Amino acid sequence: MGGDQLSEVFDLVEVRGLLSGGFAARGPWVSRGTIAAPLKFFALVSGRARLTTDGVAGTTELEAGDVAVLTNRSWLCLEGGGDGPRREISPEDDFPSTGLAGADFGTDDVLIGGHVDLNPAGDALLLQALPPLAHVRASATSGTTLRGTLHRLFDEIAADRIGSEFAIRQHCQLLLLEVLRAYVGQADLPPGWLRLLADDRLRPALRLMHTNPARQWGLEELASAAAMSRTSLAERFRAVAGTPPLTYLHRWRMQLARRALRDGDVRVGDLAAELGYSSDSAFSTAFKREAGESPLRYRARVRDGLAE
């Protein structure tokens, strides 16, 4: 743990990409709909399309291999196929899809879409790190990998092979990972954990905190690892992460605590020691300040919710 912070955070927030629809269209078309999920994505397998959504000025032009991620939007409109009267299209929601199996990448606009399931840690980390619309272009440096992942996903969607449902879930996970990688490389990221993970200067200090979150790290040790002065580290960390280093460490511990309480049967006292707190009460006080409830009450509530 700690060697690859993006993988670690990806596991912590339990990012699960789920496909919900897709279509192949030839000629002028339009597809409109409401968005219920906080995090929605669309991938253009072939062709061209234009996307509009609430809260985002103008139209986003999508090309083959592009992915658009929408955060906390309520509606969208997709158009393609040139000028002329547009026929309304509703995405097919049966996968594997016989309708997509006959798509012609040379002539058709082919689009698939889905949503991303997040646990509370994901709501706190990922939703805050992304803008209302993140447009990831396949034409960027990582586009070859992104396009390849997208085409492998489509092949499973269009085929009716044994194990397709499992393969679709796995390829969808890889697609989301490639989207995040590409977004980090393409965008001017706002302060937050995604920008922090991409910062080469701060990575050694971040690695220390993730490798051993229980240790009482001081600015001197973190600055030394990053070959920076204490002042430079503190200033850069706040600018990149949006929070001071030790505040980030505290919040990271709380995310780890939430996962442990939700997924395991660890005793609160053992968890307090694992995360570097001197006593049960010190940990419980810190957790309640962050989560608004005691560790035991949190565990009971989330497990009741999962059982429903």
PDB file of C-alpha atoms in Angstrom, residues 14-306:
ATOM      1  CA  GLU A  14     -15.051   1.880  -4.623  1.00  0.00           C
ATOM      2  CA  VAL A  15     -15.470   3.287  -8.106  1.00  0.00           C
ATOM      3  CA  ARG A  16     -17.833   0.998 -10.001  1.00  0.00           C
ATOM      4  CA  GLY A  17     -18.720   1.874 -13.566  1.00  0.00           C
ATOM      5  CA  LEU A  18     -22.043   0.488 -14.786  1.00  0.00           C
ATOM      6  CA  LEU A  19     -23.236   0.681 -18.374  1.00  0.00           C
ATOM      7  CA  SER A  20     -26.821   1.784 -18.802  1.00  0.00           C
ATOM      8  CA  GLY A  21     -27.356   2.259 -22.538  1.00  0.00           C
ATOM      9  CA  GLY A  22     -26.012   2.747 -26.013  1.00  0.00           C
ATOM     10  CA  PHE A  23     -26.968   3.177 -29.659  1.00  0.00           C
ATOM     11  CA  ALA A  24     -25.696   3.276 -33.225  1.00  0.00           C
ATOM     12  CA  ALA A  25     -27.198   5.992 -35.444  1.00  0.00           C
ATOM     13  CA  ARG A  26     -26.886   6.981 -39.089  1.00  0.00           C
ATOM     14  CA  GLY A  27     -28.112  10.330 -40.390  1.00  0.00           C
ATOM     15  CA  PRO A  28     -29.304  13.290 -38.272  1.00  0.00           C
ATOM     16  CA  TRP A  29     -30.300  12.216 -34.750  1.00  0.00           C
ATOM     17  CA  VAL A  30     -30.907  13.593 -31.273  1.00  0.00           C
ATOM     18  CA  SER A  31     -31.071  11.918 -27.860  1.00  0.00           C
ATOM     19  CA  ARG A  32     -32.372  13.762 -24.798  1.00  0.00           C
ATOM     20  CA  GLY A  33     -32.833  12.706 -21.223  1.00  0.00           C
ATOM     21  CA  THR A  34     -32.682  13.459 -17.539  1.00  0.00           C
ATOM     22  CA  ILE A  35     -29.748  12.413 -15.368  1.00  0.00           C
ATOM     23  CA  ALA A  36     -30.416  10.730 -12.044  1.00  0.00           C
ATOM     24  CA  ALA A  37     -26.879   9.607 -11.117  1.00  0.00           C
ATOM     25  CA  PRO A  38     -24.414  12.107  -9.587  1.00  0.00           C
ATOM     26  CA  LEU A  39     -21.680  10.841 -11.933  1.00  0.00           C
ATOM     27  CA  LYS A  40     -22.597  10.017 -15.525  1.00  0.00           C
ATOM     28  CA  PHE A  41     -20.306   9.195 -18.449  1.00  0.00           C
ATOM     29  CA  PHE A  42     -20.632   8.926 -22.221  1.00  0.00           C
ATOM     30  CA  ALA A  43     -18.107   7.430 -24.613  1.00  0.00           C
ATOM     31  CA  LEU A  44     -18.207   7.999 -28.368  1.00  0.00           C
ATOM     32  CA  VAL A  45     -16.950   4.806 -29.997  1.00  0.00           C
ATOM     33  CA  SER A  46     -17.133   6.170 -33.552  1.00  0.00           C
ATOM     34  CA  GLY A  47     -18.411   9.213 -35.441  1.00  0.00           C
ATOM     35  CA  ARG A  48     -19.012  12.692 -34.057  1.00  0.00           C
ATOM     36  CA  ALA A  49     -21.551  14.182 -31.640  1.00  0.00           C
ATOM     37  CA  ARG A  50     -22.409  17.408 -29.823  1.00  0.00           C
ATOM     38  CA  LEU A  51     -23.283  17.442 -26.137  1.00  0.00           C
ATOM     39  CA  THR A  52     -25.077  20.117 -24.119  1.00  0.00           C
ATOM     40  CA  THR A  53     -26.038  19.969 -20.457  1.00  0.00           C
ATOM     41  CA  ASP A  54     -27.270  22.270 -17.718  1.00  0.00           C
ATOM     42  CA  GLY A  55     -24.780  24.545 -16.019  1.00  0.00           C
ATOM     43  CA  VAL A  56     -22.206  24.282 -18.820  1.00  0.00           C
ATOM     44  CA  ALA A  57     -22.024  27.061 -21.388  1.00  0.00           C
ATOM     45  CA  GLY A  58     -21.966  26.172 -25.058  1.00  0.00           C
ATOM     46  CA  THR A  59     -21.704  22.832 -26.828  1.00  0.00           C
ATOM     47  CA  THR A  60     -19.036  20.181 -26.354  1.00  0.00           C
ATOM     48  CA  GLU A  61     -17.851  18.574 -29.592  1.00  0.00           C
ATOM     49  CA  LEU A  62     -17.124  14.875 -29.176  1.00  0.00           C
ATOM     50  CA  GLU A  63     -14.934  12.896 -31.564  1.00  0.00           C
ATOM     51  CA  ALA A  64     -14.331   9.161 -31.840  1.00  0.00           C
ATOM     52  CA  GLY A  65     -12.722   7.857 -28.666  1.00  0.00           C
ATOM     53  CA  ASP A  66     -13.720  10.848 -26.520  1.00  0.00           C
ATOM     54  CA  VAL A  67     -15.340  10.413 -23.123  1.00  0.00           C
ATOM     55  CA  ALA A  68     -17.469  12.992 -21.305  1.00  0.00           C
ATOM     56  CA  VAL A  69     -18.008  12.759 -17.544  1.00  0.00           C
ATOM     57  CA  LEU A  70     -20.909  14.769 -16.093  1.00  0.00           C
ATOM     58  CA  THR A  71     -21.002  15.577 -12.375  1.00  0.00           C
ATOM     59  CA  ASN A  72     -24.237  16.537 -10.621  1.00  0.00           C
ATOM     60  CA  ARG A  73     -26.029  17.510 -13.841  1.00  0.00           C
ATOM     61  CA  SER A  74     -29.796  17.108 -14.298  1.00  0.00           C
ATOM     62  CA  TRP A  75     -30.258  16.817 -18.087  1.00  0.00           C
ATOM     63  CA  LEU A  76     -28.352  16.383 -21.321  1.00  0.00           C
ATOM     64  CA  CYS A  77     -28.842  16.534 -25.061  1.00  0.00           C
ATOM     65  CA  LEU A  78     -26.731  14.689 -27.642  1.00  0.00           C
ATOM     66  CA  GLU A  79     -26.923  15.399 -31.377  1.00  0.00           C
ATOM     67  CA  GLY A  80     -25.143  14.042 -34.427  1.00  0.00           C
ATOM     68  CA  GLY A  81     -25.369  13.088 -38.063  1.00  0.00           C
ATOM     69  CA  GLY A  82     -25.212  16.469 -39.787  1.00  0.00           C
ATOM     70  CA  ASP A  83     -28.026  18.822 -40.750  1.00  0.00           C
ATOM     71  CA  GLY A  84     -31.641  18.008 -41.428  1.00  0.00           C
ATOM     72  CA  PRO A  85     -34.672  16.763 -39.487  1.00  0.00           C
ATOM     73  CA  ARG A  86     -33.484  14.747 -36.504  1.00  0.00           C
ATOM     74  CA  ARG A  87     -35.001  11.509 -35.370  1.00  0.00           C
ATOM     75  CA  GLU A  88     -35.271  10.901 -31.659  1.00  0.00           C
ATOM     76  CA  ILE A  89     -33.159   8.058 -30.334  1.00  0.00           C
ATOM     77  CA  SER A  90     -33.435   6.283 -27.003  1.00  0.00           C
ATOM     78  CA  PRO A  91     -30.395   4.265 -25.919  1.00  0.00           C
ATOM     79  CA  GLU A  92     -30.796   0.499 -25.787  1.00  0.00           C
ATOM     80  CA  ASP A  93     -30.399  -0.827 -22.276  1.00  0.00           C
ATOM     81  CA  ASP A  94     -29.976  -4.526 -22.996  1.00  0.00           C
ATOM     82  CA  PHE A  95     -26.379  -5.724 -22.957  1.00  0.00           C
ATOM     83  CA  PRO A  96     -25.053  -7.590 -24.851  1.00  0.00           C
ATOM     84  CA  SER A  97     -26.920  -5.622 -27.515  1.00  0.00           C
ATOM     85  CA  THR A  98     -27.998  -7.046 -30.848  1.00  0.00           C
ATOM     86  CA  GLY A  99     -28.661  -3.520 -32.103  1.00  0.00           C
ATOM     87  CA  LEU A 100     -25.071  -2.439 -31.549  1.00  0.00           C
ATOM     88  CA  ALA A 101     -23.703  -5.661 -33.035  1.00  0.00           C
ATOM     89  CA  GLY A 102     -24.376  -4.423 -36.570  1.00  0.00           C
ATOM     90  CA  ALA A 103     -22.784  -0.982 -36.107  1.00  0.00           C
ATOM     91  CA  ASP A 104     -20.531   0.258 -38.899  1.00  0.00           C
ATOM     92  CA  PHE A 105     -17.689   2.380 -37.515  1.00  0.00           C
ATOM     93  CA  GLY A 106     -17.184   3.887 -40.964  1.00  0.00           C
ATOM     94  CA  THR A 107     -20.642   5.450 -41.207  1.00  0.00           C
ATOM     95  CA  ASP A 108     -22.402   5.272 -37.837  1.00  0.00           C
ATOM     96  CA  ASP A 109     -22.250   7.425 -34.742  1.00  0.00           C
ATOM     97  CA  VAL A 110     -21.855   4.857 -31.961  1.00  0.00           C
ATOM     98  CA  LEU A 111     -22.233   5.922 -28.354  1.00  0.00           C
ATOM     99  CA  ILE A 112     -22.394   4.100 -25.036  1.00  0.00           C
ATOM    100  CA  GLY A 113     -23.186   5.566 -21.647  1.00  0.00           C
ATOM    101  CA  GLY A 114     -23.407   4.659 -18.028  1.00  0.00           C
ATOM    102  CA  HIS A 115     -23.062   5.873 -14.488  1.00  0.00           C
ATOM    103  CA  VAL A 116     -20.509   5.533 -11.725  1.00  0.00           C
ATOM    104  CA  ASP A 117     -21.485   4.137  -8.345  1.00  0.00           C
ATOM    105  CA  LEU A 118     -19.632   5.711  -5.414  1.00  0.00           C
ATOM    106  CA  ASN A 119     -19.599   5.093  -1.699  1.00  0.00           C
ATOM    107  CA  PRO A 120     -19.550   8.080   0.725  1.00  0.00           C
ATOM    108  CA  ALA A 121     -15.773   8.301   0.363  1.00  0.00           C
ATOM    109  CA  GLY A 122     -16.242   8.675  -3.381  1.00  0.00           C
ATOM    110  CA  ASP A 123     -18.761  11.439  -2.866  1.00  0.00           C
ATOM    111  CA  ALA A 124     -16.237  13.245  -0.681  1.00  0.00           C
ATOM    112  CA  LEU A 125     -13.232  12.740  -2.965  1.00  0.00           C
ATOM    113  CA  LEU A 126     -14.182  12.155  -6.583  1.00  0.00           C
ATOM    114  CA  LEU A 127     -17.231  14.380  -6.963  1.00  0.00           C
ATOM    115  CA  GLN A 128     -15.337  17.314  -5.474  1.00  0.00           C
ATOM    116  CA  ALA A 129     -12.360  16.723  -7.773  1.00  0.00           C
ATOM    117  CA  LEU A 130     -14.284  16.828 -11.052  1.00  0.00           C
ATOM    118  CA  PRO A 131     -15.941  19.792 -12.806  1.00  0.00           C
ATOM    119  CA  PRO A 132     -19.563  19.751 -14.028  1.00  0.00           C
ATOM    120  CA  LEU A 133     -18.299  18.440 -17.383  1.00  0.00           C
ATOM    121  CA  ALA A 134     -14.927  16.743 -17.855  1.00  0.00           C
ATOM    122  CA  HIS A 135     -14.158  16.202 -21.555  1.00  0.00           C
ATOM    123  CA  VAL A 136     -11.407  13.622 -22.059  1.00  0.00           C
ATOM    124  CA  ARG A 137     -10.076  13.732 -25.618  1.00  0.00           C
ATOM    125  CA  ALA A 138      -8.792  10.598 -27.307  1.00  0.00           C
ATOM    126  CA  SER A 139      -6.567  12.815 -29.450  1.00  0.00           C
ATOM    127  CA  ALA A 140      -4.403  13.545 -26.395  1.00  0.00           C
ATOM    128  CA  THR A 141      -1.208  11.639 -25.631  1.00  0.00           C
ATOM    129  CA  SER A 142      -3.011   8.793 -23.851  1.00  0.00           C
ATOM    130  CA  GLY A 143      -5.683   8.590 -26.539  1.00  0.00           C
ATOM    131  CA  THR A 144      -4.393   5.338 -28.065  1.00  0.00           C
ATOM    132  CA  THR A 145      -4.789   3.497 -24.771  1.00  0.00           C
ATOM    133  CA  LEU A 146      -8.154   5.090 -24.050  1.00  0.00           C
ATOM    134  CA  ARG A 147      -9.478   4.278 -27.529  1.00  0.00           C
ATOM    135  CA  GLY A 148      -8.231   0.690 -27.257  1.00  0.00           C
ATOM    136  CA  THR A 149      -9.973   0.204 -23.914  1.00  0.00           C
ATOM    137  CA  LEU A 150     -13.161   1.680 -25.332  1.00  0.00           C
ATOM    138  CA  HIS A 151     -13.129  -0.631 -28.360  1.00  0.00           C
ATOM    139  CA  ARG A 152     -12.526  -3.711 -26.205  1.00  0.00           C
ATOM    140  CA  LEU A 153     -15.489  -2.694 -24.062  1.00  0.00           C
ATOM    141  CA  PHE A 154     -17.649  -2.233 -27.154  1.00  0.00           C
ATOM    142  CA  ASP A 155     -16.644  -5.626 -28.527  1.00  0.00           C
ATOM    143  CA  GLU A 156     -17.982  -7.262 -25.366  1.00  0.00           C
ATOM    144  CA  ILE A 157     -21.179  -5.197 -25.482  1.00  0.00           C
ATOM    145  CA  ALA A 158     -21.885  -6.085 -29.114  1.00  0.00           C
ATOM    146  CA  ALA A 159     -21.016  -9.778 -28.768  1.00  0.00           C
ATOM    147  CA  ASP A 160     -23.033 -12.517 -27.166  1.00  0.00           C
ATOM    148  CA  ARG A 161     -20.133 -14.526 -25.795  1.00  0.00           C
ATOM    149  CA  ILE A 162     -20.048 -16.527 -22.633  1.00  0.00           C
ATOM    150  CA  GLY A 163     -18.913 -14.373 -19.701  1.00  0.00           C
ATOM    151  CA  SER A 164     -19.735 -11.084 -21.446  1.00  0.00           C
ATOM    152  CA  GLU A 165     -21.429  -9.540 -18.427  1.00  0.00           C
ATOM    153  CA  PHE A 166     -18.347 -10.088 -16.281  1.00  0.00           C
ATOM    154  CA  ALA A 167     -16.040  -8.819 -19.036  1.00  0.00           C
ATOM    155  CA  ILE A 168     -18.159  -5.686 -19.517  1.00  0.00           C
ATOM    156  CA  ARG A 169     -17.840  -4.839 -15.820  1.00  0.00           C
ATOM    157  CA  GLN A 170     -14.064  -5.295 -15.907  1.00  0.00           C
ATOM    158  CA  HIS A 171     -13.561  -3.281 -19.102  1.00  0.00           C
ATOM    159  CA  CYS A 172     -15.805  -0.563 -17.729  1.00  0.00           C
ATOM    160  CA  GLN A 173     -13.558  -0.326 -14.663  1.00  0.00           C
ATOM    161  CA  LEU A 174     -10.485  -0.031 -16.875  1.00  0.00           C
ATOM    162  CA  LEU A 175     -12.196   2.608 -19.003  1.00  0.00           C
ATOM    163  CA  LEU A 176     -12.883   4.747 -15.929  1.00  0.00           C
ATOM    164  CA  LEU A 177      -9.276   4.364 -14.810  1.00  0.00           C
ATOM    165  CA  GLU A 178      -8.009   5.438 -18.240  1.00  0.00           C
ATOM    166  CA  VAL A 179     -10.411   8.385 -18.200  1.00  0.00           C
ATOM    167  CA  LEU A 180      -9.020   9.579 -14.857  1.00  0.00           C
ATOM    168  CA  ARG A 181      -5.439   9.115 -16.058  1.00  0.00           C
ATOM    169  CA  ALA A 182      -6.148  11.056 -19.229  1.00  0.00           C
ATOM    170  CA  TYR A 183      -8.052  13.776 -17.383  1.00  0.00           C
ATOM    171  CA  VAL A 184      -5.144  14.307 -14.995  1.00  0.00           C
ATOM    172  CA  GLY A 185      -2.836  14.730 -17.981  1.00  0.00           C
ATOM    173  CA  GLN A 186      -5.097  17.030 -19.989  1.00  0.00           C
ATOM    174  CA  ALA A 187      -6.859  19.321 -17.544  1.00  0.00           C
ATOM    175  CA  ASP A 188      -5.955  22.273 -15.371  1.00  0.00           C
ATOM    176  CA  LEU A 189      -7.106  20.533 -12.225  1.00  0.00           C
ATOM    177  CA  PRO A 190      -8.728  22.395  -9.330  1.00  0.00           C
ATOM    178  CA  PRO A 191      -7.182  21.961  -5.856  1.00  0.00           C
ATOM    179  CA  GLY A 192      -8.023  18.538  -4.465  1.00  0.00           C
ATOM    180  CA  TRP A 193      -6.827  14.952  -4.126  1.00  0.00           C
ATOM    181  CA  LEU A 194      -6.724  14.297  -7.892  1.00  0.00           C
ATOM    182  CA  ARG A 195      -4.395  17.223  -8.457  1.00  0.00           C
ATOM    183  CA  LEU A 196      -2.349  16.138  -5.438  1.00  0.00           C
ATOM    184  CA  LEU A 197      -1.874  12.620  -6.835  1.00  0.00           C
ATOM    185  CA  ALA A 198      -0.545  14.119 -10.050  1.00  0.00           C
ATOM    186  CA  ASP A 199       1.972  16.441  -8.391  1.00  0.00           C
ATOM    187  CA  ASP A 200       5.502  15.011  -8.818  1.00  0.00           C
ATOM    188  CA  ARG A 201       7.054  17.347  -6.260  1.00  0.00           C
ATOM    189  CA  LEU A 202       4.682  16.326  -3.464  1.00  0.00           C
ATOM    190  CA  ARG A 203       4.473  12.630  -4.320  1.00  0.00           C
ATOM    191  CA  PRO A 204       7.288  11.528  -1.942  1.00  0.00           C
ATOM    192  CA  ALA A 205       5.577  13.210   1.019  1.00  0.00           C
ATOM    193  CA  LEU A 206       2.204  11.830   0.013  1.00  0.00           C
ATOM    194  CA  ARG A 207       3.699   8.341  -0.279  1.00  0.00           C
ATOM    195  CA  LEU A 208       4.925   8.526   3.316  1.00  0.00           C
ATOM    196  CA  MET A 209       1.485   9.458   4.624  1.00  0.00           C
ATOM    197  CA  HIS A 210      -0.263   6.743   2.637  1.00  0.00           C
ATOM    198  CA  THR A 211       2.315   4.071   3.455  1.00  0.00           C
ATOM    199  CA  ASN A 212       2.152   4.690   7.205  1.00  0.00           C
ATOM    200  CA  PRO A 213      -0.916   6.778   8.096  1.00  0.00           C
ATOM    201  CA  ALA A 214      -0.577   5.899  11.794  1.00  0.00           C
ATOM    202  CA  ARG A 215       2.730   7.693  12.189  1.00  0.00           C
ATOM    203  CA  GLN A 216       2.712  11.179  13.661  1.00  0.00           C
ATOM    204  CA  TRP A 217       4.306  12.791  10.656  1.00  0.00           C
ATOM    205  CA  GLY A 218       5.814  16.222  11.090  1.00  0.00           C
ATOM    206  CA  LEU A 219       6.357  18.891   8.460  1.00  0.00           C
ATOM    207  CA  GLU A 220      10.121  18.467   8.789  1.00  0.00           C
ATOM    208  CA  GLU A 221      10.025  14.795   7.761  1.00  0.00           C
ATOM    209  CA  LEU A 222       7.551  15.368   4.947  1.00  0.00           C
ATOM    210  CA  ALA A 223       9.514  18.332   3.620  1.00  0.00           C
ATOM    211  CA  SER A 224      12.766  16.363   3.739  1.00  0.00           C
ATOM    212  CA  ALA A 225      11.208  13.527   1.702  1.00  0.00           C
ATOM    213  CA  ALA A 226      10.083  16.030  -0.922  1.00  0.00           C
ATOM    214  CA  ALA A 227      13.452  17.867  -0.899  1.00  0.00           C
ATOM    215  CA  MET A 228      11.689  21.090   0.054  1.00  0.00           C
ATOM    216  CA  SER A 229      11.731  23.495   2.951  1.00  0.00           C
ATOM    217  CA  ARG A 230       8.944  23.284   5.515  1.00  0.00           C
ATOM    218  CA  THR A 231       7.488  26.568   4.295  1.00  0.00           C
ATOM    219  CA  SER A 232       7.634  25.560   0.626  1.00  0.00           C
ATOM    220  CA  LEU A 233       6.024  22.211   1.334  1.00  0.00           C
ATOM    221  CA  ALA A 234       3.231  23.723   3.408  1.00  0.00           C
ATOM    222  CA  GLU A 235       2.487  26.396   0.796  1.00  0.00           C
ATOM    223  CA  ARG A 236       2.609  24.054  -2.188  1.00  0.00           C
ATOM    224  CA  PHE A 237       0.549  21.346  -0.453  1.00  0.00           C
ATOM    225  CA  ARG A 238      -2.187  23.827   0.472  1.00  0.00           C
ATOM    226  CA  ALA A 239      -2.267  25.238  -3.066  1.00  0.00           C
ATOM    227  CA  VAL A 240      -2.419  21.799  -4.703  1.00  0.00           C
ATOM    228  CA  ALA A 241      -4.586  19.852  -2.255  1.00  0.00           C
ATOM    229  CA  GLY A 242      -6.681  22.728  -0.941  1.00  0.00           C
ATOM    230  CA  THR A 243      -5.741  21.797   2.628  1.00  0.00           C
ATOM    231  CA  PRO A 244      -2.575  21.675   4.797  1.00  0.00           C
ATOM    232  CA  PRO A 245      -0.573  18.404   4.869  1.00  0.00           C
ATOM    233  CA  LEU A 246      -1.550  17.339   8.384  1.00  0.00           C
ATOM    234  CA  THR A 247      -5.214  18.128   7.748  1.00  0.00           C
ATOM    235  CA  TYR A 248      -5.020  15.945   4.647  1.00  0.00           C
ATOM    236  CA  LEU A 249      -3.470  13.157   6.743  1.00  0.00           C
ATOM    237  CA  HIS A 250      -6.288  13.410   9.290  1.00  0.00           C
ATOM    238  CA  ARG A 251      -8.946  13.236   6.560  1.00  0.00           C
ATOM    239  CA  TRP A 252      -7.207  10.303   4.914  1.00  0.00           C
ATOM    240  CA  ARG A 253      -7.252   8.461   8.240  1.00  0.00           C
ATOM    241  CA  MET A 254     -10.959   9.142   8.530  1.00  0.00           C
ATOM    242  CA  GLN A 255     -11.588   7.690   5.068  1.00  0.00           C
ATOM    243  CA  LEU A 256      -9.651   4.579   6.038  1.00  0.00           C
ATOM    244  CA  ALA A 257     -11.669   4.389   9.253  1.00  0.00           C
ATOM    245  CA  ARG A 258     -14.956   4.588   7.363  1.00  0.00           C
ATOM    246  CA  ARG A 259     -13.921   1.705   5.116  1.00  0.00           C
ATOM    247  CA  ALA A 260     -12.798  -0.437   8.062  1.00  0.00           C
ATOM    248  CA  LEU A 261     -16.016   0.203   9.989  1.00  0.00           C
ATOM    249  CA  ARG A 262     -18.178  -0.478   6.963  1.00  0.00           C
ATOM    250  CA  ASP A 263     -16.453  -3.577   5.641  1.00  0.00           C
ATOM    251  CA  GLY A 264     -14.934  -5.318   8.677  1.00  0.00           C
ATOM    252  CA  ASP A 265     -15.476  -6.247  12.301  1.00  0.00           C
ATOM    253  CA  VAL A 266     -12.423  -4.515  13.717  1.00  0.00           C
ATOM    254  CA  ARG A 267     -12.731  -3.266  17.288  1.00  0.00           C
ATOM    255  CA  VAL A 268     -12.758   0.513  17.692  1.00  0.00           C
ATOM    256  CA  GLY A 269      -9.762   0.309  20.034  1.00  0.00           C
ATOM    257  CA  ASP A 270      -7.734  -1.696  17.517  1.00  0.00           C
ATOM    258  CA  LEU A 271      -8.711   0.677  14.719  1.00  0.00           C
ATOM    259  CA  ALA A 272      -7.688   3.678  16.817  1.00  0.00           C
ATOM    260  CA  ALA A 273      -4.224   2.154  17.318  1.00  0.00           C
ATOM    261  CA  GLU A 274      -3.909   1.224  13.619  1.00  0.00           C
ATOM    262  CA  LEU A 275      -4.580   4.832  12.627  1.00  0.00           C
ATOM    263  CA  GLY A 276      -2.251   6.439  15.161  1.00  0.00           C
ATOM    264  CA  TYR A 277      -4.617   7.640  17.867  1.00  0.00           C
ATOM    265  CA  SER A 278      -3.503   7.437  21.476  1.00  0.00           C
ATOM    266  CA  SER A 279      -6.823   6.122  22.789  1.00  0.00           C
ATOM    267  CA  ASP A 280     -10.317   4.984  21.852  1.00  0.00           C
ATOM    268  CA  SER A 281     -11.742   8.280  23.044  1.00  0.00           C
ATOM    269  CA  ALA A 282      -9.286  10.359  21.011  1.00  0.00           C
ATOM    270  CA  PHE A 283     -10.190   8.425  17.867  1.00  0.00           C
ATOM    271  CA  SER A 284     -13.930   8.529  18.597  1.00  0.00           C
ATOM    272  CA  THR A 285     -13.797  12.291  19.172  1.00  0.00           C
ATOM    273  CA  ALA A 286     -11.901  12.836  15.910  1.00  0.00           C
ATOM    274  CA  PHE A 287     -14.258  10.560  13.993  1.00  0.00           C
ATOM    275  CA  LYS A 288     -17.386  12.208  15.366  1.00  0.00           C
ATOM    276  CA  ARG A 289     -16.020  15.649  14.521  1.00  0.00           C
ATOM    277  CA  GLU A 290     -15.447  14.514  10.926  1.00  0.00           C
ATOM    278  CA  ALA A 291     -18.444  12.228  10.343  1.00  0.00           C
ATOM    279  CA  GLY A 292     -20.999  13.768  12.688  1.00  0.00           C
ATOM    280  CA  GLU A 293     -21.562  10.532  14.606  1.00  0.00           C
ATOM    281  CA  SER A 294     -19.632   8.015  16.684  1.00  0.00           C
ATOM    282  CA  PRO A 295     -17.772   5.120  15.024  1.00  0.00           C
ATOM    283  CA  LEU A 296     -20.213   2.535  16.374  1.00  0.00           C
ATOM    284  CA  ARG A 297     -23.259   4.514  15.282  1.00  0.00           C
ATOM    285  CA  TYR A 298     -21.716   4.986  11.831  1.00  0.00           C
ATOM    286  CA  ARG A 299     -21.035   1.247  11.532  1.00  0.00           C
ATOM    287  CA  ALA A 300     -24.599   0.357  12.540  1.00  0.00           C
ATOM    288  CA  ARG A 301     -26.139   2.896  10.162  1.00  0.00           C
ATOM    289  CA  VAL A 302     -24.176   1.976   7.045  1.00  0.00           C
ATOM    290  CA  ARG A 303     -24.588  -1.740   7.638  1.00  0.00           C
ATOM    291  CA  ASP A 304     -28.320  -1.353   8.083  1.00  0.00           C
ATOM    292  CA  GLY A 305     -28.355   0.545   4.798  1.00  0.00           C
ATOM    293  CA  LEU A 306     -26.404  -2.172   2.992  1.00  0.00           C
TER     294      LEU A 306
END
